[in-house]
């Protein structure tokens, strides 16, 4: 089923779109919080960098198309929906993305990373 987008109180500029390459994650910070960006063709998706299973860094996982596998135990997540394909109880947090003038803006709650 997947996860809802996190509340977007503000959109934060986190990276140049050109830096986000398909096939590998790009880890960015919002305050102290790490998020992971992934490119799928012309679209960029943002999920929590923290795997909901045991904290693996999803931004260092293996991406193939819309799927990323956690580098710790290999669980798979759908970048479009946040769904954990390995155990549906562990969907990952995901964030809205806007592309503006070559920049990636991520929609986050006001208190994220404080
Ligand atoms: S920490 Fe990600 S699959 Fe276990």
mmCIF file of N, CA and C and ligand atoms in Angstrom:
data_model
loop_
_atom_site.group_PDB
_atom_site.id
_atom_site.type_symbol
_atom_site.label_atom_id
_atom_site.label_comp_id
_atom_site.label_asym_id
_atom_site.label_seq_id
_atom_site.Cartn_x
_atom_site.Cartn_y
_atom_site.Cartn_z
ATOM 1 N N UNK A 1 0.826 -1.199 0.000
ATOM 2 C CA UNK A 1 0.000 0.000 0.000
ATOM 3 C C UNK A 1 0.865 1.256 0.000
ATOM 4 N N UNK A 2 1.907 1.283 0.806
ATOM 5 C CA UNK A 2 2.813 2.420 0.799
ATOM 6 C C UNK A 2 2.495 3.429 1.882
ATOM 7 N N UNK A 3 3.249 4.510 1.878
ATOM 8 C CA UNK A 3 3.132 5.537 2.911
ATOM 9 C C UNK A 3 2.631 6.832 2.298
ATOM 10 N N UNK A 4 1.979 7.656 3.145
ATOM 11 C CA UNK A 4 1.563 8.990 2.699
ATOM 12 C C UNK A 4 2.791 9.887 2.644
ATOM 13 N N UNK A 5 2.709 10.913 1.817
ATOM 14 C CA UNK A 5 3.774 11.914 1.837
ATOM 15 C C UNK A 5 3.790 12.586 3.200
ATOM 16 N N UNK A 6 4.965 12.865 3.694
ATOM 17 C CA UNK A 6 5.090 13.611 4.945
ATOM 18 C C UNK A 6 4.539 15.021 4.753
ATOM 19 N N UNK A 7 4.126 15.620 5.846
ATOM 20 C CA UNK A 7 3.604 16.983 5.811
ATOM 21 C C UNK A 7 4.671 17.926 5.246
ATOM 22 N N UNK A 8 4.241 18.805 4.330
ATOM 23 C CA UNK A 8 5.196 19.729 3.697
ATOM 24 C C UNK A 8 4.870 21.153 4.116
ATOM 25 N N UNK A 9 5.406 21.572 5.256
ATOM 26 C CA UNK A 9 5.200 22.952 5.716
ATOM 27 C C UNK A 9 6.062 23.925 4.928
ATOM 28 N N UNK A 10 7.175 23.418 4.418
ATOM 29 C CA UNK A 10 8.106 24.272 3.679
ATOM 30 C C UNK A 10 8.859 23.415 2.668
ATOM 31 N N UNK A 11 9.307 24.066 1.601
ATOM 32 C CA UNK A 11 10.127 23.367 0.608
ATOM 33 C C UNK A 11 11.562 23.876 0.728
ATOM 34 N N UNK A 12 12.473 22.940 0.926
ATOM 35 C CA UNK A 12 13.866 23.276 1.203
ATOM 36 C C UNK A 12 14.727 22.858 0.015
ATOM 37 N N UNK A 13 15.596 23.767 -0.404
ATOM 38 C CA UNK A 13 16.526 23.491 -1.503
ATOM 39 C C UNK A 13 17.634 22.583 -0.980
ATOM 40 N N UNK A 14 17.755 21.381 -1.542
ATOM 41 C CA UNK A 14 18.722 20.427 -0.998
ATOM 42 C C UNK A 14 19.840 20.035 -1.966
ATOM 43 N N UNK A 15 19.639 20.250 -3.281
ATOM 44 C CA UNK A 15 20.667 19.779 -4.218
ATOM 45 C C UNK A 15 20.391 20.319 -5.615
ATOM 46 N N UNK A 16 21.408 20.251 -6.436
ATOM 47 C CA UNK A 16 21.220 20.499 -7.860
ATOM 48 C C UNK A 16 20.671 19.223 -8.485
ATOM 49 N N UNK A 17 19.672 19.358 -9.317
ATOM 50 C CA UNK A 17 19.064 18.166 -9.930
ATOM 51 C C UNK A 17 20.096 17.352 -10.707
ATOM 52 N N UNK A 18 21.053 18.024 -11.314
ATOM 53 C CA UNK A 18 22.055 17.333 -12.118
ATOM 54 C C UNK A 18 22.964 16.437 -11.274
ATOM 55 N N UNK A 19 23.038 16.700 -9.969
ATOM 56 C CA UNK A 19 23.874 15.873 -9.078
ATOM 57 C C UNK A 19 23.228 14.535 -8.760
ATOM 58 N N UNK A 20 21.932 14.433 -8.993
ATOM 59 C CA UNK A 20 21.208 13.217 -8.624
ATOM 60 C C UNK A 20 21.175 12.293 -9.839
ATOM 61 N N UNK A 21 21.974 11.255 -9.765
ATOM 62 C CA UNK A 21 22.120 10.361 -10.918
ATOM 63 C C UNK A 21 21.346 9.073 -10.693
ATOM 64 N N UNK A 22 20.787 8.565 -11.769
ATOM 65 C CA UNK A 22 20.028 7.317 -11.666
ATOM 66 C C UNK A 22 20.972 6.162 -11.352
ATOM 67 N N UNK A 23 20.502 5.266 -10.476
ATOM 68 C CA UNK A 23 21.292 4.080 -10.151
ATOM 69 C C UNK A 23 21.937 4.133 -8.786
ATOM 70 N N UNK A 24 22.010 5.343 -8.208
ATOM 71 C CA UNK A 24 22.553 5.450 -6.856
ATOM 72 C C UNK A 24 21.839 6.580 -6.123
ATOM 73 N N UNK A 25 21.779 6.464 -4.818
ATOM 74 C CA UNK A 25 21.128 7.487 -4.025
ATOM 75 C C UNK A 25 22.039 8.678 -3.806
ATOM 76 N N UNK A 26 21.419 9.802 -3.480
ATOM 77 C CA UNK A 26 22.153 11.006 -3.086
ATOM 78 C C UNK A 26 21.638 11.392 -1.706
ATOM 79 N N UNK A 27 22.515 11.370 -0.724
ATOM 80 C CA UNK A 27 22.108 11.690 0.646
ATOM 81 C C UNK A 27 22.258 13.188 0.866
ATOM 82 N N UNK A 28 21.188 13.799 1.366
ATOM 83 C CA UNK A 28 21.206 15.246 1.630
ATOM 84 C C UNK A 28 20.754 15.475 3.073
ATOM 85 N N UNK A 29 21.054 16.652 3.580
ATOM 86 C CA UNK A 29 20.657 17.018 4.943
ATOM 87 C C UNK A 29 19.587 18.093 4.917
ATOM 88 N N UNK A 30 18.607 17.950 5.800
ATOM 89 C CA UNK A 30 17.715 19.059 6.146
ATOM 90 C C UNK A 30 17.905 19.225 7.650
ATOM 91 N N UNK A 31 18.593 20.272 8.050
ATOM 92 C CA UNK A 31 19.017 20.373 9.448
ATOM 93 C C UNK A 31 19.926 19.200 9.748
ATOM 94 N N UNK A 32 19.580 18.446 10.778
ATOM 95 C CA UNK A 32 20.402 17.288 11.143
ATOM 96 C C UNK A 32 19.864 15.999 10.523
ATOM 97 N N UNK A 33 18.794 16.093 9.777
ATOM 98 C CA UNK A 33 18.117 14.898 9.251
ATOM 99 C C UNK A 33 18.644 14.536 7.863
ATOM 100 N N UNK A 34 18.972 13.265 7.680
ATOM 101 C CA UNK A 34 19.420 12.806 6.363
ATOM 102 C C UNK A 34 18.228 12.281 5.566
ATOM 103 N N UNK A 35 18.133 12.735 4.327
ATOM 104 C CA UNK A 35 17.134 12.228 3.396
ATOM 105 C C UNK A 35 17.862 11.663 2.188
ATOM 106 N N UNK A 36 17.188 10.800 1.441
ATOM 107 C CA UNK A 36 17.821 10.173 0.279
ATOM 108 C C UNK A 36 17.035 10.509 -0.984
ATOM 109 N N UNK A 37 17.751 11.017 -1.975
ATOM 110 C CA UNK A 37 17.146 11.335 -3.271
ATOM 111 C C UNK A 37 17.509 10.244 -4.270
ATOM 112 N N UNK A 38 16.563 9.957 -5.149
ATOM 113 C CA UNK A 38 16.810 8.987 -6.220
ATOM 114 C C UNK A 38 16.188 9.508 -7.507
ATOM 115 N N UNK A 39 16.911 9.355 -8.589
ATOM 116 C CA UNK A 39 16.367 9.735 -9.892
ATOM 117 C C UNK A 39 15.826 8.498 -10.596
ATOM 118 N N UNK A 40 14.628 8.644 -11.187
ATOM 119 C CA UNK A 40 14.072 7.633 -12.084
ATOM 120 C C UNK A 40 13.697 8.381 -13.360
ATOM 121 N N UNK A 41 14.538 8.258 -14.356
ATOM 122 C CA UNK A 41 14.409 9.025 -15.592
ATOM 123 C C UNK A 41 14.365 10.515 -15.247
ATOM 124 N N UNK A 42 13.269 11.206 -15.576
ATOM 125 C CA UNK A 42 13.231 12.657 -15.337
ATOM 126 C C UNK A 42 12.693 13.031 -13.958
ATOM 127 N N UNK A 43 12.260 12.023 -13.198
ATOM 128 C CA UNK A 43 11.665 12.306 -11.889
ATOM 129 C C UNK A 43 12.659 12.069 -10.763
ATOM 130 N N UNK A 44 12.521 12.826 -9.704
ATOM 131 C CA UNK A 44 13.348 12.612 -8.519
ATOM 132 C C UNK A 44 12.421 12.337 -7.337
ATOM 133 N N UNK A 45 12.782 11.306 -6.579
ATOM 134 C CA UNK A 45 11.996 10.915 -5.408
ATOM 135 C C UNK A 45 12.830 11.121 -4.157
ATOM 136 N N UNK A 46 12.144 11.388 -3.062
ATOM 137 C CA UNK A 46 12.825 11.592 -1.784
ATOM 138 C C UNK A 46 12.187 10.711 -0.722
ATOM 139 N N UNK A 47 13.042 9.936 -0.050
ATOM 140 C CA UNK A 47 12.581 9.111 1.072
ATOM 141 C C UNK A 47 13.520 9.355 2.252
ATOM 142 N N UNK A 48 13.112 8.873 3.404
ATOM 143 C CA UNK A 48 14.018 8.927 4.550
ATOM 144 C C UNK A 48 15.270 8.126 4.215
ATOM 145 N N UNK A 49 16.405 8.600 4.684
ATOM 146 C CA UNK A 49 17.631 7.817 4.478
ATOM 147 C C UNK A 49 17.678 6.617 5.413
ATOM 148 N N UNK A 50 16.853 6.652 6.449
ATOM 149 C CA UNK A 50 16.915 5.630 7.488
ATOM 150 C C UNK A 50 15.950 4.495 7.171
ATOM 151 N N UNK A 51 16.487 3.323 6.985
ATOM 152 C CA UNK A 51 15.634 2.159 6.729
ATOM 153 C C UNK A 51 14.797 1.873 7.970
ATOM 154 N N UNK A 52 13.465 1.708 7.795
ATOM 155 C CA UNK A 52 12.607 1.477 8.954
ATOM 156 C C UNK A 52 12.819 0.112 9.607
ATOM 157 N N UNK A 53 13.574 -0.772 8.978
ATOM 158 C CA UNK A 53 13.847 -2.071 9.596
ATOM 159 C C UNK A 53 14.860 -1.928 10.719
ATOM 160 N N UNK A 54 16.068 -1.509 10.404
ATOM 161 C CA UNK A 54 17.106 -1.413 11.446
ATOM 162 C C UNK A 54 18.093 -0.295 11.147
ATOM 163 N N UNK A 55 17.630 0.726 10.426
ATOM 164 C CA UNK A 55 18.436 1.934 10.309
ATOM 165 C C UNK A 55 19.495 1.955 9.231
ATOM 166 N N UNK A 56 19.486 0.997 8.327
ATOM 167 C CA UNK A 56 20.444 1.043 7.204
ATOM 168 C C UNK A 56 20.277 2.331 6.406
ATOM 169 N N UNK A 57 21.348 2.759 5.764
ATOM 170 C CA UNK A 57 21.298 3.996 4.982
ATOM 171 C C UNK A 57 20.766 3.682 3.573
ATOM 172 N N UNK A 58 19.494 4.000 3.360
ATOM 173 C CA UNK A 58 18.895 3.667 2.057
ATOM 174 C C UNK A 58 19.565 4.433 0.923
ATOM 175 N N UNK A 59 20.094 5.617 1.217
ATOM 176 C CA UNK A 59 20.790 6.385 0.190
ATOM 177 C C UNK A 59 22.062 5.711 -0.299
ATOM 178 N N UNK A 60 22.510 4.681 0.419
ATOM 179 C CA UNK A 60 23.677 3.916 -0.019
ATOM 180 C C UNK A 60 23.259 2.551 -0.563
ATOM 181 N N UNK A 61 21.952 2.402 -0.792
ATOM 182 C CA UNK A 61 21.435 1.125 -1.271
ATOM 183 C C UNK A 61 21.590 0.968 -2.771
ATOM 184 N N UNK A 62 21.039 -0.115 -3.271
ATOM 185 C CA UNK A 62 21.147 -0.435 -4.689
ATOM 186 C C UNK A 62 19.832 -0.095 -5.363
ATOM 187 N N UNK A 63 19.876 0.791 -6.334
ATOM 188 C CA UNK A 63 18.668 1.221 -7.043
ATOM 189 C C UNK A 63 18.576 0.553 -8.397
ATOM 190 N N UNK A 64 17.378 0.090 -8.688
ATOM 191 C CA UNK A 64 17.082 -0.382 -10.039
ATOM 192 C C UNK A 64 15.690 0.122 -10.367
ATOM 193 N N UNK A 65 15.585 1.058 -11.301
ATOM 194 C CA UNK A 65 14.284 1.629 -11.629
ATOM 195 C C UNK A 65 13.674 2.271 -10.400
ATOM 196 N N UNK A 66 12.442 1.903 -10.093
ATOM 197 C CA UNK A 66 11.712 2.503 -8.972
ATOM 198 C C UNK A 66 11.950 1.769 -7.661
ATOM 199 N N UNK A 67 12.904 0.865 -7.633
ATOM 200 C CA UNK A 67 13.127 0.066 -6.434
ATOM 201 C C UNK A 67 14.511 0.322 -5.868
ATOM 202 N N UNK A 68 14.587 0.431 -4.546
ATOM 203 C CA UNK A 68 15.902 0.498 -3.902
ATOM 204 C C UNK A 68 15.975 -0.609 -2.860
ATOM 205 N N UNK A 69 17.150 -1.216 -2.765
ATOM 206 C CA UNK A 69 17.376 -2.253 -1.757
ATOM 207 C C UNK A 69 18.291 -1.714 -0.671
ATOM 208 N N UNK A 70 17.907 -1.959 0.559
ATOM 209 C CA UNK A 70 18.703 -1.503 1.697
ATOM 210 C C UNK A 70 20.048 -2.229 1.706
ATOM 211 N N UNK A 71 21.130 -1.480 1.976
ATOM 212 C CA UNK A 71 22.447 -2.121 1.974
ATOM 213 C C UNK A 71 22.695 -3.037 3.172
ATOM 214 N N UNK A 72 21.846 -2.950 4.208
ATOM 215 C CA UNK A 72 22.107 -3.798 5.390
ATOM 216 C C UNK A 72 21.574 -5.210 5.234
ATOM 217 N N UNK A 73 20.275 -5.344 4.961
ATOM 218 C CA UNK A 73 19.694 -6.692 4.873
ATOM 219 C C UNK A 73 18.950 -6.924 3.570
ATOM 220 N N UNK A 74 19.017 -5.955 2.674
ATOM 221 C CA UNK A 74 18.494 -6.184 1.334
ATOM 222 C C UNK A 74 17.012 -6.005 1.134
ATOM 223 N N UNK A 75 16.310 -5.458 2.119
ATOM 224 C CA UNK A 75 14.878 -5.250 1.915
ATOM 225 C C UNK A 75 14.679 -4.242 0.779
ATOM 226 N N UNK A 76 13.566 -4.426 0.042
ATOM 227 C CA UNK A 76 13.295 -3.576 -1.118
ATOM 228 C C UNK A 76 12.169 -2.595 -0.815
ATOM 229 N N UNK A 77 12.315 -1.369 -1.323
ATOM 230 C CA UNK A 77 11.316 -0.311 -1.165
ATOM 231 C C UNK A 77 10.991 0.282 -2.526
ATOM 232 N N UNK A 78 9.703 0.615 -2.691
ATOM 233 C CA UNK A 78 9.259 1.269 -3.922
ATOM 234 C C UNK A 78 9.399 2.779 -3.729
ATOM 235 N N UNK A 79 10.195 3.423 -4.557
ATOM 236 C CA UNK A 79 10.466 4.851 -4.404
ATOM 237 C C UNK A 79 9.224 5.705 -4.659
ATOM 238 N N UNK A 80 8.289 5.210 -5.451
ATOM 239 C CA UNK A 80 7.094 5.989 -5.794
ATOM 240 C C UNK A 80 6.096 6.025 -4.660
ATOM 241 N N UNK A 81 6.037 4.952 -3.878
ATOM 242 C CA UNK A 81 4.979 4.821 -2.867
ATOM 243 C C UNK A 81 5.515 4.669 -1.443
ATOM 244 N N UNK A 82 6.787 4.387 -1.291
ATOM 245 C CA UNK A 82 7.355 4.122 0.020
ATOM 246 C C UNK A 82 7.097 2.706 0.516
ATOM 247 N N UNK A 83 6.411 1.925 -0.289
ATOM 248 C CA UNK A 83 6.054 0.571 0.139
ATOM 249 C C UNK A 83 7.288 -0.297 0.346
ATOM 250 N N UNK A 84 7.283 -0.999 1.457
ATOM 251 C CA UNK A 84 8.318 -2.005 1.681
ATOM 252 C C UNK A 84 7.826 -3.301 1.063
ATOM 253 N N UNK A 85 8.526 -3.766 0.045
ATOM 254 C CA UNK A 85 8.094 -4.981 -0.651
ATOM 255 C C UNK A 85 8.495 -6.234 0.122
ATOM 256 N N UNK A 86 9.335 -6.072 1.118
ATOM 257 C CA UNK A 86 9.798 -7.230 1.886
ATOM 258 C C UNK A 86 8.920 -7.488 3.101
ATOM 259 N N UNK A 87 8.335 -6.442 3.665
ATOM 260 C CA UNK A 87 7.428 -6.572 4.809
ATOM 261 C C UNK A 87 6.586 -5.304 4.861
ATOM 262 N N UNK A 88 5.294 -5.395 4.533
ATOM 263 C CA UNK A 88 4.454 -4.193 4.409
ATOM 264 C C UNK A 88 4.281 -3.421 5.711
ATOM 265 N N UNK A 89 4.726 -3.954 6.825
ATOM 266 C CA UNK A 89 4.637 -3.195 8.079
ATOM 267 C C UNK A 89 5.708 -2.116 8.172
ATOM 268 N N UNK A 90 6.652 -2.142 7.240
ATOM 269 C CA UNK A 90 7.821 -1.274 7.353
ATOM 270 C C UNK A 90 7.952 -0.283 6.200
ATOM 271 N N UNK A 91 6.841 0.307 5.774
ATOM 272 C CA UNK A 91 6.940 1.306 4.713
ATOM 273 C C UNK A 91 7.844 2.457 5.152
ATOM 274 N N UNK A 92 8.496 3.081 4.178
ATOM 275 C CA UNK A 92 9.459 4.138 4.494
ATOM 276 C C UNK A 92 8.802 5.514 4.322
ATOM 277 N N UNK A 93 9.255 6.474 5.116
ATOM 278 C CA UNK A 93 8.741 7.843 4.988
ATOM 279 C C UNK A 93 9.151 8.423 3.647
ATOM 280 N N UNK A 94 8.260 9.188 3.059
ATOM 281 C CA UNK A 94 8.622 9.830 1.786
ATOM 282 C C UNK A 94 8.172 11.282 1.794
ATOM 283 N N UNK A 95 8.814 12.061 0.944
ATOM 284 C CA UNK A 95 8.673 13.515 0.956
ATOM 285 C C UNK A 95 8.383 14.013 -0.452
ATOM 286 N N UNK A 96 7.579 15.085 -0.523
ATOM 287 C CA UNK A 96 7.271 15.685 -1.821
ATOM 288 C C UNK A 96 8.528 16.323 -2.409
ATOM 289 N N UNK A 97 8.632 16.289 -3.722
ATOM 290 C CA UNK A 97 9.773 16.887 -4.424
ATOM 291 C C UNK A 97 9.253 17.854 -5.480
ATOM 292 N N UNK A 98 9.896 19.023 -5.539
ATOM 293 C CA UNK A 98 9.659 19.979 -6.630
ATOM 294 C C UNK A 98 10.982 20.235 -7.314
ATOM 295 N N UNK A 99 10.937 20.311 -8.630
ATOM 296 C CA UNK A 99 12.130 20.689 -9.385
ATOM 297 C C UNK A 99 11.904 22.105 -9.895
ATOM 298 N N UNK A 100 12.812 23.014 -9.515
ATOM 299 C CA UNK A 100 12.676 24.416 -9.932
ATOM 300 C C UNK A 100 14.029 24.947 -10.348
ATOM 301 N N UNK A 101 14.118 25.356 -11.600
ATOM 302 C CA UNK A 101 15.336 25.968 -12.129
ATOM 303 C C UNK A 101 16.567 25.120 -11.822
ATOM 304 N N UNK A 102 16.436 23.836 -12.066
ATOM 305 C CA UNK A 102 17.583 22.944 -11.906
ATOM 306 C C UNK A 102 17.907 22.560 -10.478
ATOM 307 N N UNK A 103 17.069 22.969 -9.541
ATOM 308 C CA UNK A 103 17.298 22.631 -8.135
ATOM 309 C C UNK A 103 16.239 21.644 -7.653
ATOM 310 N N UNK A 104 16.607 20.860 -6.647
ATOM 311 C CA UNK A 104 15.672 19.926 -6.019
ATOM 312 C C UNK A 104 15.200 20.535 -4.708
ATOM 313 N N UNK A 105 13.889 20.707 -4.580
ATOM 314 C CA UNK A 105 13.289 21.225 -3.350
ATOM 315 C C UNK A 105 12.457 20.104 -2.731
ATOM 316 N N UNK A 106 12.630 19.914 -1.440
ATOM 317 C CA UNK A 106 11.949 18.832 -0.749
ATOM 318 C C UNK A 106 10.979 19.421 0.266
ATOM 319 N N UNK A 107 9.763 18.883 0.269
ATOM 320 C CA UNK A 107 8.730 19.347 1.197
ATOM 321 C C UNK A 107 8.839 18.624 2.529
ATOM 322 N N UNK A 108 9.054 19.390 3.587
ATOM 323 C CA UNK A 108 9.289 18.773 4.897
ATOM 324 C C UNK A 108 8.465 19.472 5.981
ATOM 325 N N UNK A 109 8.204 18.754 7.073
ATOM 326 C CA UNK A 109 7.573 19.401 8.223
ATOM 327 C C UNK A 109 8.498 20.485 8.780
ATOM 328 N N UNK A 110 7.906 21.491 9.386
ATOM 329 C CA UNK A 110 8.678 22.629 9.878
ATOM 330 C C UNK A 110 9.772 22.231 10.855
ATOM 331 N N UNK A 111 9.487 21.213 11.672
ATOM 332 C CA UNK A 111 10.445 20.865 12.730
ATOM 333 C C UNK A 111 11.403 19.741 12.335
ATOM 334 N N UNK A 112 11.401 19.340 11.075
ATOM 335 C CA UNK A 112 12.291 18.237 10.674
ATOM 336 C C UNK A 112 13.754 18.651 10.832
ATOM 337 N N UNK A 113 14.510 17.806 11.460
ATOM 338 C CA UNK A 113 15.954 18.019 11.561
ATOM 339 C C UNK A 113 16.384 19.014 12.601
ATOM 340 N N UNK A 114 15.456 19.408 13.479
ATOM 341 C CA UNK A 114 15.844 20.354 14.543
ATOM 342 C C UNK A 114 16.307 19.614 15.779
HETATM 343 S S1 LIG B 1 18.231 -2.242 8.027
HETATM 344 FE FE1 LIG B 1 17.346 -2.106 6.080
HETATM 345 S S2 LIG B 1 16.740 -4.117 5.602
HETATM 346 FE FE2 LIG B 1 17.540 -4.233 7.613
#
